[in-house]
mmCIF file of C-alpha atoms in Angstrom:
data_model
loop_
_atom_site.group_PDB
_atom_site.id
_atom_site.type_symbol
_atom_site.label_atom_id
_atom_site.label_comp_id
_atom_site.label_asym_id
_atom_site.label_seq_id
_atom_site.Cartn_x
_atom_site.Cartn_y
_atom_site.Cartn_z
ATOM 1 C CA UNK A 172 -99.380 54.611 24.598
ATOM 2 C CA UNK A 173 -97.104 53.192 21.768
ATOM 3 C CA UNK A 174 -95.253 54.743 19.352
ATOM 4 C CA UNK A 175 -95.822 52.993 16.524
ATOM 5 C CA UNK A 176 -98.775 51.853 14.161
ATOM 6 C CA UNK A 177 -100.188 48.885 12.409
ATOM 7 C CA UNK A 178 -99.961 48.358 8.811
ATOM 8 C CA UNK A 179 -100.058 45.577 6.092
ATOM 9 C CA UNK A 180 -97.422 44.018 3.631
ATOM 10 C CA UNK A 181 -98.029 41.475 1.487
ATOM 11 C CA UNK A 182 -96.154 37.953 1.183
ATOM 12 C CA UNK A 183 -95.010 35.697 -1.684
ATOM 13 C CA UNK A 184 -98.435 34.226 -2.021
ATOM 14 C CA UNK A 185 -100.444 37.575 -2.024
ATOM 15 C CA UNK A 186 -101.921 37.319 1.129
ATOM 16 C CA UNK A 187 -102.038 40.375 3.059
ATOM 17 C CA UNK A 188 -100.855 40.312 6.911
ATOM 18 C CA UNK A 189 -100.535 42.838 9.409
ATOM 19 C CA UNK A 190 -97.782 44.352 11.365
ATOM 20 C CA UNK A 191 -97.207 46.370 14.019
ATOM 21 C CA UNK A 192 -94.613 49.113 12.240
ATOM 22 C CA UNK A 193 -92.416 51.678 14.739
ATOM 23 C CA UNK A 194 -89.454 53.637 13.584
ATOM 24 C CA UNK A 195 -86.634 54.824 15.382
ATOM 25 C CA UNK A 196 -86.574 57.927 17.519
ATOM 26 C CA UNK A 197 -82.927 58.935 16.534
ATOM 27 C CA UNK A 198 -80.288 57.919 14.401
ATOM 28 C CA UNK A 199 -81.278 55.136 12.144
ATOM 29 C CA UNK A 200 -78.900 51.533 12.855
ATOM 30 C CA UNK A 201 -81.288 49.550 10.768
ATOM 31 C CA UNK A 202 -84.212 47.083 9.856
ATOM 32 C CA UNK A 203 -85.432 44.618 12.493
ATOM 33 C CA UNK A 204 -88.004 42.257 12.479
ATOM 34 C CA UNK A 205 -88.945 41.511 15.688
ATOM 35 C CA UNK A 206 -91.532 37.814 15.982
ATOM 36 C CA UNK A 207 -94.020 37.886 18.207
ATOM 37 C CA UNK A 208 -94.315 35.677 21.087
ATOM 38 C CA UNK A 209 -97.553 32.704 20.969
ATOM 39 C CA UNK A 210 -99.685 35.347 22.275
ATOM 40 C CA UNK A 211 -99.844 37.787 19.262
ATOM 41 C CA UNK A 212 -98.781 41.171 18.103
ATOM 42 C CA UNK A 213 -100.350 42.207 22.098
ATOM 43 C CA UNK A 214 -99.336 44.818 24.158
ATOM 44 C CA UNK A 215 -95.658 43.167 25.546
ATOM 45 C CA UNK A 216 -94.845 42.651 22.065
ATOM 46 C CA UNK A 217 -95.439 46.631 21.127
ATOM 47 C CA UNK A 218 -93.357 47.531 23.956
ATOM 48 C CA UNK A 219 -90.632 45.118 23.138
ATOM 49 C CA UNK A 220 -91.040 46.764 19.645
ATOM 50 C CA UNK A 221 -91.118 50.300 20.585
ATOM 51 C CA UNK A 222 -88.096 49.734 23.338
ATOM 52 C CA UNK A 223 -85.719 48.509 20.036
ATOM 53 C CA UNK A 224 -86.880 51.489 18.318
ATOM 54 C CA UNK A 225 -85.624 53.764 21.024
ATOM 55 C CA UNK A 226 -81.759 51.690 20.299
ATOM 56 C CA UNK A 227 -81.959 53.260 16.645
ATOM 57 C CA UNK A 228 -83.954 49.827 15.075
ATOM 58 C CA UNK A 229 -86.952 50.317 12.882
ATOM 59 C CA UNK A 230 -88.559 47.655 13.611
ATOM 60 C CA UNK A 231 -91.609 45.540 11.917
ATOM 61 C CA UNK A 232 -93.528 42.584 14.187
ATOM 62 C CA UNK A 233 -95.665 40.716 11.763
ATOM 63 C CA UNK A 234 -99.008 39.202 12.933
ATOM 64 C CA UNK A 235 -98.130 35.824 12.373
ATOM 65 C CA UNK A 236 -101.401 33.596 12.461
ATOM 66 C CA UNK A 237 -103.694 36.099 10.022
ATOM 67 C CA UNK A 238 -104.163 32.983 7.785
ATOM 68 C CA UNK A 239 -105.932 31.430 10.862
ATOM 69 C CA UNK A 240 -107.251 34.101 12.675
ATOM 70 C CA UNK A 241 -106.393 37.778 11.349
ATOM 71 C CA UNK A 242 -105.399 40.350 14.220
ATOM 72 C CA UNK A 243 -105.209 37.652 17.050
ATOM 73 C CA UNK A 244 -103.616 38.975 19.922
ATOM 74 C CA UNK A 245 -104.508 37.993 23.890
ATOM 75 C CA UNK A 246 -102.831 39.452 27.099
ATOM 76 C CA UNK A 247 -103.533 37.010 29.384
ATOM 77 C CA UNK A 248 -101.393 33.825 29.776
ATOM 78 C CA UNK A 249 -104.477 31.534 31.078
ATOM 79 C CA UNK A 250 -104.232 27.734 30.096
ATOM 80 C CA UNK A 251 -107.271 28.159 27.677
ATOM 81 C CA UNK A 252 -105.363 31.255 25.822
ATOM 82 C CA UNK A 253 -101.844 29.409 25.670
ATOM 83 C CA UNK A 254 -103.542 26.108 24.133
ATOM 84 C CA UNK A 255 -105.052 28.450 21.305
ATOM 85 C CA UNK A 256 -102.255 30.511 20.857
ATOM 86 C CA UNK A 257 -100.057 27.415 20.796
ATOM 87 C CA UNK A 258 -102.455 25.546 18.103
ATOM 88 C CA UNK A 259 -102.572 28.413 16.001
ATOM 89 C CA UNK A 260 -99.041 28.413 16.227
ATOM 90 C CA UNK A 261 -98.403 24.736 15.147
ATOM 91 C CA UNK A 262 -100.794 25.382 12.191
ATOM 92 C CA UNK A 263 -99.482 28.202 10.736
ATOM 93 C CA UNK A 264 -96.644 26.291 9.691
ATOM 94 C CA UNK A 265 -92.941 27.259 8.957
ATOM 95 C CA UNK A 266 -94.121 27.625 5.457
ATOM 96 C CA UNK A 267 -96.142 30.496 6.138
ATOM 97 C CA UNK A 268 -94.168 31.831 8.858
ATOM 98 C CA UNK A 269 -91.166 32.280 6.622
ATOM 99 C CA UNK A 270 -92.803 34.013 3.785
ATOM 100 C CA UNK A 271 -94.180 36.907 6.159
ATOM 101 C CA UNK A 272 -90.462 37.047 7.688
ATOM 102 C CA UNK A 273 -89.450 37.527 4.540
ATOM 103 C CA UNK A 274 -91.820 40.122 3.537
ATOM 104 C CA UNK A 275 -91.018 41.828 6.301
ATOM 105 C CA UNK A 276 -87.120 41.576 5.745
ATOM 106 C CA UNK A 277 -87.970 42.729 2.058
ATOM 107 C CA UNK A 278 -89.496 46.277 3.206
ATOM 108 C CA UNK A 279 -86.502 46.888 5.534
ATOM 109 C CA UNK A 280 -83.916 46.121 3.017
ATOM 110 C CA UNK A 281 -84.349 49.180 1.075
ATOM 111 C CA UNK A 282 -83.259 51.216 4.196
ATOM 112 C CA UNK A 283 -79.980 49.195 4.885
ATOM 113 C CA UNK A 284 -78.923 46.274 7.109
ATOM 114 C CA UNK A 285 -81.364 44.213 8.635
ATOM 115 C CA UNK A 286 -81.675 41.791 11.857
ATOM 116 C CA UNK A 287 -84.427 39.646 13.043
ATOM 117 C CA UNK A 288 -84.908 38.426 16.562
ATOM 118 C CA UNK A 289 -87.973 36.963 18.176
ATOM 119 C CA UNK A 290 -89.458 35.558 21.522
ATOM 120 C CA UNK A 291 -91.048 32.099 22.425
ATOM 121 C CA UNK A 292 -92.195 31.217 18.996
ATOM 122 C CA UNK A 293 -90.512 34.146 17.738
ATOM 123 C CA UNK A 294 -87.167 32.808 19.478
ATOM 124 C CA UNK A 295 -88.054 29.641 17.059
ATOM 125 C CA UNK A 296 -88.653 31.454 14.353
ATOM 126 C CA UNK A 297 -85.609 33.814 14.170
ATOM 127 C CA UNK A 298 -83.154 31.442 14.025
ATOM 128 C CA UNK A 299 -84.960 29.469 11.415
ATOM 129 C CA UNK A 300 -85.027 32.606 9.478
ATOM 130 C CA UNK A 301 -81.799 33.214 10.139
ATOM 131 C CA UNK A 302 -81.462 29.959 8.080
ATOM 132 C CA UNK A 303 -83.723 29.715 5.622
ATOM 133 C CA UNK A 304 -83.942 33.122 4.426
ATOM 134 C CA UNK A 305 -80.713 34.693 2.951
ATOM 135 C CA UNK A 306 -79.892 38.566 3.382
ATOM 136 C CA UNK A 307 -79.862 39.061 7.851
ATOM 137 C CA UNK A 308 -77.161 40.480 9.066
ATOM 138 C CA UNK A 309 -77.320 38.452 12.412
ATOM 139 C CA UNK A 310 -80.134 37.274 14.456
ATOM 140 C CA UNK A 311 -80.892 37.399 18.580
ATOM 141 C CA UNK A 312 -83.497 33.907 19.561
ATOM 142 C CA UNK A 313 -84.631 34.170 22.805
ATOM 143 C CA UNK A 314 -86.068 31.473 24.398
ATOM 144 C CA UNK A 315 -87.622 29.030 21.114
ATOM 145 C CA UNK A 316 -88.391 25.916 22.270
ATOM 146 C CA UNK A 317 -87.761 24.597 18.344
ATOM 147 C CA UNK A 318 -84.148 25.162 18.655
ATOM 148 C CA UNK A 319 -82.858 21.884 20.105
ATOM 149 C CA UNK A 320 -85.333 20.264 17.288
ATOM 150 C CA UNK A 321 -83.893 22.001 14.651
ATOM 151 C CA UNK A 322 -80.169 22.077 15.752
ATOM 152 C CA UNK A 323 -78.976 20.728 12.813
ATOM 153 C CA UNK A 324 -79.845 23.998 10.316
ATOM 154 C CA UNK A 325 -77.432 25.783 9.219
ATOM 155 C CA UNK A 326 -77.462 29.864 9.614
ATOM 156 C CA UNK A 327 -76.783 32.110 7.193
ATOM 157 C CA UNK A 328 -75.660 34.841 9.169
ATOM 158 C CA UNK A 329 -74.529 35.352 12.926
ATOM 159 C CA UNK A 330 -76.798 34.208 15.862
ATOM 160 C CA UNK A 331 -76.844 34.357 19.610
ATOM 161 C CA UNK A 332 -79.286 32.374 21.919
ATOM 162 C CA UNK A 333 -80.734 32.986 25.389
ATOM 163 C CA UNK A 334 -82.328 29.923 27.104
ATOM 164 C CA UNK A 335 -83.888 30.468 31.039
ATOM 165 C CA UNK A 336 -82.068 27.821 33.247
ATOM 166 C CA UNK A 337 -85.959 27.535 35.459
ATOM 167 C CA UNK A 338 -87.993 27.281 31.995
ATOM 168 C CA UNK A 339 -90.265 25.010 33.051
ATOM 169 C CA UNK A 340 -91.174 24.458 29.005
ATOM 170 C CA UNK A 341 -87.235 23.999 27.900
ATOM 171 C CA UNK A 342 -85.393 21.357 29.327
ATOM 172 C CA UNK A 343 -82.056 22.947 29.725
ATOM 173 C CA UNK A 344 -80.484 19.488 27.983
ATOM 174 C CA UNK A 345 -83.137 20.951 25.125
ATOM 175 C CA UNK A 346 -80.331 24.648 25.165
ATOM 176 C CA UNK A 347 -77.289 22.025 26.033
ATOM 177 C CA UNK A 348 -77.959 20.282 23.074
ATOM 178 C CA UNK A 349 -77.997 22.973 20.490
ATOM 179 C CA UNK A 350 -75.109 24.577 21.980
ATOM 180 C CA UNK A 351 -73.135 21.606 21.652
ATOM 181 C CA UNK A 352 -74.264 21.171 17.742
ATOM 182 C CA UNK A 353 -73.417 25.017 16.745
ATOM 183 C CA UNK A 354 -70.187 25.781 18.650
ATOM 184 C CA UNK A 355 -70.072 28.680 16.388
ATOM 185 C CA UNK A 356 -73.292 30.148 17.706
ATOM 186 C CA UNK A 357 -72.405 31.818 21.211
ATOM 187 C CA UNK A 358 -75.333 30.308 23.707
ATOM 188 C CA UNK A 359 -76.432 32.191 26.747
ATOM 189 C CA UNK A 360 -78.133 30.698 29.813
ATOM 190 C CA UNK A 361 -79.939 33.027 32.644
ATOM 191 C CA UNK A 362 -81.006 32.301 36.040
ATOM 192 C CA UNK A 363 -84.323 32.769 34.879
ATOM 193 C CA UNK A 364 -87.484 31.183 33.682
ATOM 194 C CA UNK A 365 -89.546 31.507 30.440
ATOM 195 C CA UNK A 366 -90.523 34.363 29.130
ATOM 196 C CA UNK A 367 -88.094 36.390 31.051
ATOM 197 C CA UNK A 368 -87.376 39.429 29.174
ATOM 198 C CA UNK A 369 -91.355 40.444 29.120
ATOM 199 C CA UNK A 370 -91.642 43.707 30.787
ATOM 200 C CA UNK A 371 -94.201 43.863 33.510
ATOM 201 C CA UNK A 372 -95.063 40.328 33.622
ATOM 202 C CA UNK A 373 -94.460 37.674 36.606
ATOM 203 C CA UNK A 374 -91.767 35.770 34.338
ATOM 204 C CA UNK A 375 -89.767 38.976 34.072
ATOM 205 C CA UNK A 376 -86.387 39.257 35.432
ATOM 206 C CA UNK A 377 -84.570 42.626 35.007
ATOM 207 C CA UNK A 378 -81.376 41.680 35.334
ATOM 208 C CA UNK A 379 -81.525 38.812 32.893
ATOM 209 C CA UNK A 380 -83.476 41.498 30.110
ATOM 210 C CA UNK A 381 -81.090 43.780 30.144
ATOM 211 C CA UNK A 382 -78.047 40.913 29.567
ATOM 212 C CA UNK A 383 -79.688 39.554 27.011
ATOM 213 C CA UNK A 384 -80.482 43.485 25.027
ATOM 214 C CA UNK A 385 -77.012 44.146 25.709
ATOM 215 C CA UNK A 386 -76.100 40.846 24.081
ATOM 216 C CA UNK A 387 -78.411 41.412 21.445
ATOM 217 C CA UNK A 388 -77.481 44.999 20.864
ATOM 218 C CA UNK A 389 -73.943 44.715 20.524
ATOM 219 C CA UNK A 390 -74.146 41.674 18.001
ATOM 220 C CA UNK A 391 -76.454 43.630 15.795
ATOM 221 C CA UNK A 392 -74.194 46.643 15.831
ATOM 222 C CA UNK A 393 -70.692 44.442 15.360
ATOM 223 C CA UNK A 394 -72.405 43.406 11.854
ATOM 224 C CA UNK A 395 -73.663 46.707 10.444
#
């Protein structure tokens, strides 16, 4: 069903995490980590995975809570699964959540440039990457509700930002804001709600996917 596999990399602090790993099926255009949404390394986020692969990306999606709760991953979006996910998510910490980003931008690096991008929390925690860890070529956050809260950061490489004008969990004044405090960083809003680039899911909107990979796409490949 998906092309690629899970595997294990260790962080700064020796702890072992798992990641889903998927290489691309033609010419190689380089690393990219790819952080999950709240929900877990599940099923959307292979597919997102597997999809960059197929645009040349070999791509690593780290398991971000395995410190908590090792290989948590749920498919459903019921209120009970999005207060877990969401706890789990606040108590990882960035701490944490930077080292395995890391990790996971070390193993790329060998093979050339590398990106990061990232929905929901992984929206939130690709830009902060893309500022507090040195080395990205550019970074794609779509939809992190952290951005307006953490406006202030500076980035170390290129970044782009996609914000759903109907998210009912980001004020647009929350994507208004942190446009207006990085001028530099080029801020994209979609008639669409959260979670809109999820394939197969009630919050998807095809039109505003595809915008956003083109988007995405072409920044990664105008800094090679």
């Amino acid at each position: 069903m998906f092309n690629g596999k899970m595997m294990h990399l260790k962080a700064a602090d020796g702890f072992e995490f798992a990641a889903y790993d998927v290489h691309p099926s033609g010419p190689h255009k380089g690393g990219l980590v790819m952080v999950q949404e709240i929900f877990g390394v599940n099923d959307d986020m292979k597919r997102a995975a597997d999809r960059f692969a197929r645009h040349g990306y070999h791509v690593i999606a780290p398991s971000m809570y395995d410190r908590l709760e090792p290989g948590f991953s749920v498919d459903d979006h019921s209120p009970e699964s999005i207060q877990k996910a969401g706890g789990l998510a606040r108590q990882n910490g960035l701490e944490n959540a930077m080292m395995d980003i890391k990790a996971c931008f070390e193993a790329l690096e060998p093979e050339g440039s590398v990106y990061v991008t990232g929905f929901c929390y992984g929206g939130s925690m690709s830009w902060l990457a893309a500022c507090n860890i040195p080395g990205f070529k550019a970074a794609s956050a779509y939809y992190g509700s952290l951005l307006a809260g953490t406006k202030d950061q500076t980035p170390h490489c290129p970044v782009i930002a996609h914000f759903g004008k109907l998210d009912p969990h980001i004020p647009v004044a929350d994507g208004e804001a942190f446009a207006a405090a990085n001028p530099d960083v080029p801020t994209y809003f979609y008639e669409a709600g959260h979670g809109f680039a999820r394939e197969g899911s009630d919050d998807y909107d095809a039109e505003s996917d595809r915008l956003a990979l083109e988007r995405t796409l072409a920044l990664f490949e105008a800094n090679p």
